[in-house]
Amino acid sequence: MTPADLAAVIQRAATDVLNAHDLDATVVPDSVTVERPRNPEHGDYATNIALQTAKKAGTNPRELAGWLVDALVADPAIESAEVAGPGFINVRLAADAQGQLVSQILEQGEHFGHSDSLGGQKINLEFVSANPTGPIHLGGTRWAAVGDSLGRVLEASGAEVTREYYFNDHGGQIDRFARSLVAAAKGEPTPEDGYGGDYIGEIARAVVDKRPDALASEDVQETFRALGVEMMFDHIKSSLHEFGVDFDVYFHENSLFESGAVDSAVETLKSNGNLYEADGAWWLKSTDFGDDKDRVVIKSDGNAAYIAGDIAYVADKFQRGHSLAIYMLGADHHGYIARLRAATAALGFDPSAVEVLIGQMVNLVRNGTPVKMSKRAGTIITLDDLVDAIGVDGARYSLVRSSVDQTLDIDLDLWTSQSSENPVYYVQYGHARLCSIARRAADSGVTVEGADLSLLTHEKEGDLIRTLGEFPGVVAAAASLREPHRVARYAEELASSFHKFYDSCQILPKAGEEAQPIHAARLSLATATRQVLANALGLLGITAPERM
């Protein structure tokens, strides 16, 4: 029985007892809180439903809690229930009910933890979207790890997710990139507003290798722009793929202008009265929709402002049938939240269907001192640098295990250590140890077939089973709150609970001993734990090694 299962039992019991006492049962909440008490002596789970409901129903909390206790103990899945304090209810599950959870995990396998809580939602998830003017820096790398994990969590909750990369190939930064390449090819200094780093020289040489006449072409800058952007973006896609991140759609900003989508969006805003002309320019009435100022969409020289592409792009997302657009942007993009929602509303779409997640900065440290390690990319540290330093799994886990609204320091010594202090090593070691148990069980002939799971009554067995039962709720919360770090923290908690169980309970018979029913039961619990740990790591895009 998971916490969600118990919550449903309590909800039904509350409805029944209120009806039985001729009280208003409609006040029973749709969502019942069930939590594990900090002190295990208080039971397996606790609920405050009586405190939530009693006054609205016309009774007092302790009286309602007493009625609920009587109803709950009649359920064979509940061993005991008692009223605590002003009206809390502490519950202990029967061993059979706990064992049923192990059976449920073994039956559902890799699907345990999945739900349809977001079923029917078609979500456009845009993340990374680094400009093709240089390698992906640490901020973009954080979004690669978090965005990919969030996509997995949303899909596990029933949503249809389109992972999208917005390929910014239009505007001034691309011109500066092209001028930098031309200067490098000619052996000239980097332009004052250009891009530095060894990678610029590498791409410039690659352009010349591919087009020996590049410097003599009719439009030198356009030649270097087209080939240089293509090569840079190929490198970005390759780095992301090796990082375990691939996208369903690579959307080119330039296509919005070439297809007429920008012109169409402008005409829509003119026709619905949300674009007005002043000082020779066209302005979006964004203050009417919560922005702090109106925004220029078409400048007085007739050229589109940067926001014009943003407006056409958000329209395109909804026109493709997405019910929700999630943008994952860097720490310097706070101002985009209000303007994106204003543009959405001005176009006639629901602004609440736009969510913007802002990620904070990432720093590399060693012994508490910032590390600067990139030569190829100039002054920035890149995705490739981080992977070279701590590996793909270490990089992904270190970036995804903390809330994105926190500035993150990655300690290189910690994330390369093979110790329990290293979170990813600790979790992966737990999975590898569970795989070792499975191999030894096969050698000794112990199987999970026909196991009597009601034998799992040891304190550490109960703790582990209840931790397993929390996984579906963790995944659901990670999806609804857009916080995949919850899955990482849960994986660490599960690994800790397993190690304590392993240290306290003999899972397999010792050499020369005959297998007993308890061994099959504990092997079942270990197998279920291995499955859930693998499921959690899978949602994070982290490998689940069988040996370490």
Coordinates of C-alpha atoms in Angstrom, one line a residue:
M1 CA 0.0 0.0 0.0
T2 CA 1.5 3.3 -1.1
P3 CA 0.7 6.6 0.7
A4 CA -1.6 7.5 -2.1
D5 CA -3.5 4.2 -1.6
L6 CA -3.8 4.9 2.1
A7 CA -5.0 8.4 1.4
A8 CA -7.7 7.0 -0.7
V9 CA -8.7 4.6 2.1
I10 CA -8.8 7.4 4.6
Q11 CA -10.8 9.6 2.2
R12 CA -13.5 6.9 1.7
A13 CA -13.6 6.3 5.5
A14 CA -14.1 10.0 6.2
T15 CA -17.0 10.2 3.7
D16 CA -18.6 7.1 5.1
V17 CA -18.4 8.2 8.8
L18 CA -19.7 11.7 8.1
N19 CA -22.6 10.2 6.2
A20 CA -23.2 7.7 9.0
H21 CA -23.5 10.6 11.5
D22 CA -25.7 12.7 9.2
L23 CA -23.0 15.3 8.6
D24 CA -21.9 17.0 5.4
A25 CA -19.6 14.6 3.7
T26 CA -19.0 17.0 0.8
V27 CA -16.4 18.8 3.0
V28 CA -14.0 15.8 2.7
P29 CA -11.0 17.2 0.7
D30 CA -10.2 15.8 -2.7
S31 CA -6.6 15.4 -1.6
V32 CA -5.8 13.8 1.8
T33 CA -2.4 14.4 3.3
V34 CA -0.6 11.3 4.5
E35 CA 2.9 11.6 5.8
R36 CA 5.5 9.5 7.6
P37 CA 5.9 10.7 11.2
R38 CA 9.4 11.8 12.2
N39 CA 9.2 9.5 15.2
P40 CA 8.6 5.9 14.1
E41 CA 7.0 5.1 17.4
H42 CA 4.0 7.2 16.3
G43 CA 3.2 4.8 13.5
D44 CA 3.9 4.2 9.8
Y45 CA 1.8 7.2 8.6
A46 CA -0.1 10.1 10.0
T47 CA -2.9 12.2 8.7
N48 CA -4.5 15.5 9.7
I49 CA -7.8 15.0 7.8
A50 CA -9.9 15.3 11.0
L51 CA -8.3 18.7 11.7
Q52 CA -9.0 19.8 8.1
T53 CA -12.6 18.6 8.0
A54 CA -14.2 18.6 11.4
K55 CA -15.3 22.2 11.8
K56 CA -16.7 22.4 8.2
A57 CA -18.6 19.2 8.9
G58 CA -20.1 20.5 12.2
T59 CA -18.1 18.4 14.8
N60 CA -14.8 18.6 16.6
P61 CA -11.5 17.2 15.4
R62 CA -10.9 14.6 18.1
E63 CA -14.5 13.2 17.9
L64 CA -14.2 12.9 14.1
A65 CA -10.7 11.3 14.5
G66 CA -12.2 8.8 16.9
W67 CA -14.9 7.8 14.4
L68 CA -12.2 7.5 11.7
V69 CA -10.0 5.3 13.9
D70 CA -12.9 2.9 14.4
A71 CA -13.6 2.8 10.7
L72 CA -9.9 2.4 9.7
V73 CA -9.1 -0.5 12.0
A74 CA -11.9 -2.5 10.4
D75 CA -9.8 -2.5 7.2
P76 CA -7.6 -5.6 7.1
A77 CA -4.8 -3.6 5.5
I78 CA -4.5 -1.5 8.7
E79 CA -3.1 -3.1 11.8
S80 CA -3.8 -0.2 14.2
A81 CA -4.9 3.4 14.3
E82 CA -5.0 5.9 17.2
V83 CA -5.9 9.5 17.8
A84 CA -3.0 11.8 18.8
G85 CA -3.0 15.4 20.0
P86 CA -5.8 17.7 18.9
G87 CA -7.0 15.3 16.2
F88 CA -4.1 13.7 14.3
I89 CA -4.5 10.1 13.4
N90 CA -1.5 7.7 13.5
V91 CA -1.7 4.5 11.4
R92 CA 0.2 1.3 11.3
L93 CA -0.2 -1.0 8.3
A94 CA -0.6 -4.7 8.4
A95 CA 2.4 -6.7 7.2
D96 CA 0.3 -8.1 4.4
A97 CA -0.5 -4.6 3.1
Q98 CA 3.2 -3.7 3.1
G99 CA 4.1 -6.9 1.3
Q100 CA 1.5 -6.1 -1.4
L101 CA 3.5 -3.0 -2.3
V102 CA 6.6 -5.2 -3.0
S103 CA 4.4 -7.4 -5.2
Q104 CA 3.1 -4.3 -7.0
I105 CA 6.6 -3.1 -7.7
L106 CA 7.7 -6.5 -9.0
E107 CA 4.6 -6.6 -11.2
Q108 CA 4.9 -3.1 -12.7
G109 CA 8.6 -3.2 -13.1
E110 CA 10.0 -0.1 -15.0
H111 CA 6.5 1.4 -15.0
F112 CA 6.3 1.7 -11.2
G113 CA 6.0 5.3 -10.3
H114 CA 4.4 6.3 -13.6
S115 CA 0.9 7.8 -13.7
D116 CA -1.5 9.6 -16.0
S117 CA -1.7 12.7 -13.7
L118 CA -0.7 14.9 -16.7
G119 CA -2.5 12.8 -19.2
G120 CA -3.9 14.8 -22.2
Q121 CA -1.3 17.6 -21.8
K122 CA 0.8 18.3 -24.8
I123 CA 3.8 20.2 -23.5
N124 CA 6.5 22.1 -25.5
L125 CA 9.6 22.0 -23.3
E126 CA 12.3 24.4 -24.6
F127 CA 15.7 24.2 -23.0
V128 CA 19.4 24.9 -23.6
S129 CA 18.8 26.9 -26.8
A130 CA 22.4 28.2 -26.6
N131 CA 23.4 30.6 -29.4
P132 CA 25.5 28.8 -32.1
T133 CA 28.4 31.2 -31.5
G134 CA 30.3 29.1 -29.1
P135 CA 30.3 25.8 -27.0
I136 CA 27.6 25.3 -24.4
H137 CA 28.7 27.0 -21.1
L138 CA 27.9 25.7 -17.6
G139 CA 24.6 27.5 -17.4
G140 CA 23.4 25.8 -20.6
T141 CA 24.8 22.5 -19.3
R142 CA 22.7 22.8 -16.2
W143 CA 19.6 23.3 -18.4
A144 CA 20.6 20.3 -20.5
A145 CA 20.6 18.0 -17.4
V146 CA 17.6 19.5 -15.7
G147 CA 15.5 19.9 -18.9
D148 CA 16.1 16.4 -20.1
S149 CA 15.2 15.0 -16.6
L150 CA 12.1 17.2 -16.4
G151 CA 11.0 15.9 -19.8
R152 CA 11.4 12.3 -18.6
V153 CA 9.4 13.1 -15.4
L154 CA 6.6 14.8 -17.3
E155 CA 6.4 11.8 -19.7
A156 CA 6.3 9.4 -16.7
S157 CA 3.3 11.4 -15.5
G158 CA 1.4 10.9 -18.8
A159 CA 2.2 14.1 -20.7
E160 CA 3.2 14.2 -24.3
V161 CA 6.4 16.2 -24.4
T162 CA 8.2 17.9 -27.3
R163 CA 11.8 18.6 -26.4
E164 CA 12.7 21.7 -28.4
Y165 CA 15.9 23.6 -29.0
Y166 CA 15.5 27.2 -30.3
F167 CA 18.3 27.7 -32.8
N168 CA 19.1 31.4 -32.7
D169 CA 20.5 32.0 -36.2
H170 CA 19.2 35.5 -36.8
G171 CA 20.5 38.8 -35.6
G172 CA 23.6 40.7 -34.5
Q173 CA 25.4 38.0 -32.5
I174 CA 25.6 35.8 -35.6
D175 CA 27.1 38.7 -37.5
R176 CA 29.7 39.2 -34.8
F177 CA 30.5 35.5 -34.9
A178 CA 31.0 35.6 -38.6
R179 CA 33.3 38.6 -38.4
S180 CA 35.3 36.8 -35.7
L181 CA 35.8 33.8 -38.0
V182 CA 36.8 36.0 -40.9
A183 CA 39.4 37.8 -38.7
A184 CA 40.8 34.5 -37.5
A185 CA 41.1 33.1 -41.0
K186 CA 43.0 36.2 -42.0
G187 CA 45.2 36.1 -39.0
E188 CA 43.8 39.4 -37.7
P189 CA 43.0 40.2 -34.1
T190 CA 39.5 39.4 -32.8
P191 CA 37.1 42.3 -33.5
E192 CA 36.3 44.5 -30.5
D193 CA 32.8 43.1 -30.2
G194 CA 33.7 39.6 -31.4
Y195 CA 34.1 36.2 -29.9
G196 CA 37.4 34.9 -28.6
G197 CA 38.7 31.4 -27.7
D198 CA 40.7 28.8 -29.5
Y199 CA 37.5 27.3 -31.0
I200 CA 37.1 30.4 -33.2
G201 CA 40.4 29.6 -34.9
E202 CA 39.5 25.9 -35.2
I203 CA 36.2 26.7 -36.9
A204 CA 37.8 29.3 -39.2
R205 CA 40.4 26.7 -40.3
A206 CA 37.7 24.1 -40.8
V207 CA 35.7 26.6 -43.0
V208 CA 38.8 27.2 -45.1
D209 CA 39.5 23.4 -45.4
K210 CA 36.0 22.9 -46.6
R211 CA 35.9 25.9 -48.9
P212 CA 39.5 26.8 -49.9
D213 CA 38.2 29.8 -51.7
A214 CA 36.2 31.1 -48.7
L215 CA 38.3 34.3 -48.2
A216 CA 38.0 35.0 -51.9
S217 CA 34.3 34.4 -52.2
E218 CA 31.9 37.2 -53.3
D219 CA 30.4 37.6 -49.8
V220 CA 33.2 36.5 -47.4
Q221 CA 31.2 37.1 -44.2
E222 CA 28.1 35.2 -45.4
T223 CA 30.3 32.2 -46.4
F224 CA 31.9 32.1 -43.0
R225 CA 28.5 32.7 -41.3
A226 CA 26.7 29.9 -43.1
L227 CA 29.5 27.3 -42.7
G228 CA 30.6 28.5 -39.3
V229 CA 27.2 28.3 -37.7
E230 CA 26.6 24.9 -39.2
M231 CA 29.9 23.6 -37.8
M232 CA 29.3 25.2 -34.4
F233 CA 25.8 23.8 -34.2
D234 CA 27.0 20.3 -35.2
H235 CA 29.5 20.5 -32.3
I236 CA 26.7 21.6 -29.9
K237 CA 24.4 18.7 -31.0
S238 CA 27.3 16.2 -30.7
S239 CA 28.2 17.4 -27.2
L240 CA 24.6 17.2 -26.1
H241 CA 24.1 13.7 -27.6
E242 CA 27.1 12.4 -25.7
F243 CA 25.6 14.0 -22.6
G244 CA 22.5 11.9 -23.1
V245 CA 20.4 14.8 -24.4
D246 CA 18.6 14.8 -27.7
F247 CA 15.8 17.0 -29.0
D248 CA 12.7 16.3 -31.0
V249 CA 12.7 19.7 -32.7
Y250 CA 15.5 22.0 -33.6
F251 CA 13.6 25.2 -34.4
H252 CA 15.4 27.9 -36.4
E253 CA 14.7 31.4 -35.4
N254 CA 15.5 32.5 -39.0
S255 CA 12.6 30.4 -40.2
L256 CA 10.1 32.7 -38.5
F257 CA 11.2 35.5 -40.7
E258 CA 11.6 33.5 -43.9
S259 CA 8.2 31.9 -43.5
G260 CA 6.4 35.1 -42.8
A261 CA 5.4 34.0 -39.3
V262 CA 6.7 37.3 -37.8
D263 CA 4.7 39.4 -40.4
S264 CA 1.6 37.3 -39.6
A265 CA 2.0 37.8 -35.9
V266 CA 2.4 41.5 -36.3
E267 CA -0.7 41.7 -38.5
T268 CA -2.6 39.7 -35.9
L269 CA -1.6 42.2 -33.2
K270 CA -2.5 45.2 -35.4
S271 CA -5.9 43.7 -36.3
N272 CA -6.9 43.0 -32.7
G273 CA -5.8 46.4 -31.5
N274 CA -2.8 45.3 -29.4
L275 CA -0.2 47.0 -31.5
Y276 CA -0.1 50.8 -31.9
E277 CA 2.1 53.2 -33.8
A278 CA 4.1 55.9 -32.1
D279 CA 7.3 57.8 -33.0
G280 CA 7.4 55.9 -36.3
A281 CA 7.6 52.5 -34.5
W282 CA 5.0 49.9 -33.7
W283 CA 4.5 49.1 -30.0
L284 CA 3.0 46.1 -28.2
K285 CA 0.4 47.1 -25.6
S286 CA 2.2 44.8 -23.2
T287 CA 1.4 46.9 -20.1
D288 CA -2.3 46.0 -20.7
F289 CA -1.2 42.4 -20.0
G290 CA 1.0 42.8 -16.9
D291 CA 4.3 43.9 -18.4
D292 CA 6.1 46.9 -16.8
K293 CA 6.3 48.8 -20.1
D294 CA 5.1 48.6 -23.7
R295 CA 7.6 47.0 -26.1
V296 CA 8.8 48.1 -29.5
V297 CA 8.0 45.3 -32.0
I298 CA 8.8 47.1 -35.3
K299 CA 11.5 49.8 -35.0
S300 CA 11.2 53.2 -36.7
D301 CA 13.6 52.0 -39.4
G302 CA 11.2 49.2 -40.3
N303 CA 13.2 46.4 -39.0
A304 CA 11.8 43.9 -36.5
A305 CA 12.9 44.2 -32.9
Y306 CA 14.1 41.1 -31.1
I307 CA 10.8 40.6 -29.4
A308 CA 9.1 40.2 -32.8
G309 CA 10.7 36.7 -33.1
D310 CA 9.6 35.8 -29.6
I311 CA 6.0 36.8 -30.3
A312 CA 5.9 34.7 -33.5
Y313 CA 7.6 31.8 -31.8
V314 CA 5.1 31.6 -28.9
A315 CA 2.3 31.8 -31.4
D316 CA 3.8 29.0 -33.4
K317 CA 4.1 26.7 -30.3
F318 CA 0.4 27.0 -29.6
Q319 CA -0.6 26.8 -33.3
R320 CA 1.2 23.4 -33.3
G321 CA -1.3 22.2 -30.7
H322 CA 0.7 22.5 -27.5
S323 CA -1.4 23.1 -24.4
L324 CA 1.6 24.3 -22.3
A325 CA 4.9 26.0 -23.3
I326 CA 7.7 25.7 -20.7
Y327 CA 10.7 27.9 -21.3
M328 CA 13.9 27.2 -19.4
L329 CA 16.0 30.4 -19.3
G330 CA 19.2 31.7 -17.7
A331 CA 19.5 33.9 -14.7
D332 CA 19.7 37.1 -16.8
H333 CA 16.2 36.5 -18.4
H334 CA 13.9 37.5 -15.5
G335 CA 12.4 40.3 -17.7
Y336 CA 11.3 37.7 -20.3
I337 CA 8.6 36.3 -18.0
A338 CA 6.2 39.2 -18.1
R339 CA 6.8 40.0 -21.7
L340 CA 6.3 36.5 -22.9
R341 CA 3.1 36.2 -21.0
A342 CA 2.0 39.6 -22.3
A343 CA 2.7 38.6 -25.9
T344 CA 0.8 35.4 -25.4
A345 CA -2.3 37.2 -24.0
A346 CA -2.1 39.9 -26.7
L347 CA -2.2 37.1 -29.4
G348 CA -5.3 35.7 -27.8
F349 CA -3.8 32.7 -26.1
D350 CA -4.0 31.8 -22.4
P351 CA -1.0 33.4 -20.7
S352 CA -1.1 30.8 -17.9
A353 CA -0.1 28.3 -20.6
V354 CA 3.3 29.8 -20.6
E355 CA 5.7 28.9 -17.8
V356 CA 9.2 30.3 -17.5
L357 CA 11.8 28.6 -15.3
I358 CA 14.9 30.6 -14.4
G359 CA 18.1 28.8 -13.6
Q360 CA 20.9 30.3 -11.5
M361 CA 24.6 30.3 -12.1
V362 CA 26.9 27.3 -11.8
N363 CA 30.5 27.5 -10.5
L364 CA 33.3 24.9 -10.4
V365 CA 35.3 24.8 -7.2
R366 CA 38.2 22.8 -5.8
N367 CA 38.9 23.1 -2.1
G368 CA 36.5 26.0 -2.0
T369 CA 38.4 27.9 -4.7
P370 CA 36.8 28.7 -8.1
V371 CA 38.3 26.7 -11.0
K372 CA 39.0 28.1 -14.4
M373 CA 39.8 25.3 -16.7
S374 CA 38.8 26.1 -20.3
K375 CA 41.3 27.3 -22.8
R376 CA 39.4 26.2 -25.9
A377 CA 36.4 28.4 -25.2
G378 CA 38.3 31.4 -23.8
T379 CA 36.9 32.7 -20.5
I380 CA 34.0 30.3 -20.1
I381 CA 33.7 26.7 -18.8
T382 CA 31.9 24.4 -21.1
L383 CA 29.8 21.2 -21.1
D384 CA 32.8 19.3 -22.5
D385 CA 35.0 20.7 -19.7
L386 CA 32.7 19.4 -17.0
V387 CA 32.2 16.0 -18.6
D388 CA 36.0 15.7 -19.0
A389 CA 36.4 16.5 -15.3
I390 CA 33.7 14.3 -13.6
G391 CA 32.1 12.2 -16.3
V392 CA 28.6 12.2 -17.8
D393 CA 26.8 10.7 -14.8
G394 CA 28.6 12.9 -12.3
A395 CA 27.9 16.0 -14.4
R396 CA 24.3 15.2 -14.9
Y397 CA 23.7 14.2 -11.3
S398 CA 25.5 17.2 -9.8
L399 CA 23.5 19.6 -11.9
V400 CA 20.1 18.0 -11.4
R401 CA 20.1 17.3 -7.6
S402 CA 19.6 20.9 -6.6
S403 CA 16.7 23.3 -7.2
V404 CA 17.5 25.5 -10.3
D405 CA 16.7 28.7 -8.3
Q406 CA 19.8 28.1 -6.3
T407 CA 23.3 29.1 -7.3
L408 CA 25.3 25.9 -7.6
D409 CA 28.9 25.2 -6.7
I410 CA 30.3 21.9 -8.0
D411 CA 33.2 20.6 -6.0
L412 CA 35.4 18.6 -8.4
D413 CA 37.1 16.6 -5.6
L414 CA 33.7 15.5 -4.2
W415 CA 32.2 14.5 -7.6
T416 CA 35.3 12.4 -8.6
S417 CA 35.6 10.6 -5.2
Q418 CA 34.6 7.0 -4.9
S419 CA 33.0 7.4 -1.5
S420 CA 29.6 7.7 0.2
E421 CA 30.1 11.4 0.3
N422 CA 29.7 11.5 -3.5
P423 CA 25.9 11.3 -4.1
V424 CA 26.0 9.7 -7.5
Y425 CA 28.5 7.1 -6.4
Y426 CA 26.5 6.4 -3.3
V427 CA 23.3 5.8 -5.3
Q428 CA 25.0 3.8 -8.1
Y429 CA 26.8 1.7 -5.6
G430 CA 23.5 0.8 -4.0
H431 CA 22.2 -0.4 -7.3
A432 CA 25.4 -2.3 -8.0
R433 CA 25.2 -4.0 -4.6
L434 CA 21.6 -5.0 -5.3
C435 CA 22.7 -6.5 -8.6
S436 CA 25.4 -8.5 -6.8
I437 CA 22.7 -9.8 -4.4
A438 CA 20.6 -10.9 -7.4
R439 CA 23.6 -12.8 -8.9
R440 CA 24.4 -14.5 -5.6
A441 CA 20.8 -15.4 -5.2
A442 CA 20.8 -17.1 -8.6
D443 CA 23.9 -19.1 -7.6
S444 CA 22.3 -20.2 -4.3
G445 CA 19.0 -21.1 -5.8
V446 CA 16.9 -18.5 -3.8
T447 CA 14.1 -17.0 -5.9
V448 CA 11.3 -14.6 -5.3
E449 CA 8.7 -17.1 -6.5
G450 CA 6.0 -17.7 -4.0
A451 CA 7.6 -15.5 -1.4
D452 CA 5.6 -14.9 1.8
L453 CA 5.9 -11.1 2.0
S454 CA 4.0 -11.0 5.3
L455 CA 7.3 -12.1 6.9
L456 CA 8.8 -8.6 6.3
T457 CA 8.2 -7.3 9.8
H458 CA 11.7 -6.1 10.8
E459 CA 11.9 -2.4 11.5
K460 CA 14.4 -1.8 8.7
E461 CA 12.3 -3.8 6.3
G462 CA 9.3 -1.6 7.1
D463 CA 11.3 1.6 6.7
L464 CA 12.6 0.4 3.3
I465 CA 9.1 -0.6 2.1
R466 CA 7.6 2.7 3.1
T467 CA 10.4 4.5 1.3
L468 CA 9.6 2.5 -1.8
G469 CA 6.0 3.5 -1.4
E470 CA 6.9 7.2 -1.6
F471 CA 8.3 7.0 -5.2
P472 CA 5.0 7.5 -7.1
G473 CA 4.3 10.6 -5.0
V474 CA 7.8 11.9 -5.6
V475 CA 7.5 11.6 -9.3
A476 CA 4.1 13.2 -9.4
A477 CA 5.4 16.2 -7.3
A478 CA 8.5 16.5 -9.4
A479 CA 6.3 16.7 -12.5
S480 CA 3.7 19.1 -11.1
L481 CA 6.2 21.4 -9.5
R482 CA 8.8 21.1 -12.4
E483 CA 11.4 20.0 -9.9
P484 CA 13.3 16.9 -11.0
H485 CA 15.8 17.4 -8.2
R486 CA 13.2 15.7 -6.0
V487 CA 13.8 12.4 -7.8
A488 CA 17.6 12.7 -7.1
R489 CA 17.1 13.4 -3.4
Y490 CA 14.7 10.5 -3.2
A491 CA 17.2 8.2 -4.9
E492 CA 19.7 9.1 -2.1
E493 CA 17.1 8.5 0.6
L494 CA 16.2 5.1 -1.0
A495 CA 19.9 4.1 -1.2
S496 CA 20.4 5.1 2.5
S497 CA 17.3 3.1 3.5
F498 CA 18.5 0.1 1.6
H499 CA 22.0 0.2 3.1
K500 CA 20.5 0.3 6.6
F501 CA 18.3 -2.7 5.7
Y502 CA 21.3 -4.6 4.3
D503 CA 23.4 -4.0 7.4
S504 CA 20.6 -5.2 9.7
C505 CA 18.9 -8.0 7.8
Q506 CA 20.5 -11.1 6.3
I507 CA 19.1 -11.3 2.9
L508 CA 20.5 -14.6 1.6
P509 CA 21.5 -17.8 3.6
K510 CA 25.1 -18.0 4.6
A511 CA 27.3 -20.7 3.1
G512 CA 26.2 -24.1 4.2
E513 CA 22.8 -22.8 5.5
E514 CA 19.5 -23.9 4.1
A515 CA 17.3 -21.3 2.5
Q516 CA 14.4 -20.2 4.6
P517 CA 11.1 -18.4 3.6
I518 CA 12.5 -15.2 5.1
H519 CA 15.3 -15.2 2.5
A520 CA 12.8 -15.3 -0.4
A521 CA 10.8 -12.5 1.2
R522 CA 13.9 -10.4 1.7
L523 CA 15.2 -11.1 -1.8
S524 CA 11.8 -9.9 -3.1
L525 CA 12.3 -6.7 -1.2
A526 CA 15.8 -6.3 -2.5
T527 CA 14.6 -6.9 -6.1
A528 CA 11.9 -4.3 -5.7
T529 CA 14.4 -1.8 -4.4
R530 CA 16.7 -2.5 -7.3
Q531 CA 13.8 -1.8 -9.7
V532 CA 12.8 1.5 -8.0
L533 CA 16.4 2.7 -7.8
A534 CA 16.8 1.9 -11.5
N535 CA 13.6 3.7 -12.3
A536 CA 14.7 6.8 -10.4
L537 CA 18.1 6.9 -12.1
G538 CA 16.4 6.4 -15.4
L539 CA 14.3 9.5 -14.8
L540 CA 17.5 11.4 -14.2
G541 CA 19.2 10.0 -17.3
I542 CA 21.9 8.4 -15.1
T543 CA 23.2 4.9 -15.7
A544 CA 22.3 2.1 -13.2
P545 CA 25.5 0.0 -13.2
E546 CA 25.4 -3.7 -12.3
R547 CA 29.0 -3.7 -11.1
M548 CA 31.3 -1.1 -9.6

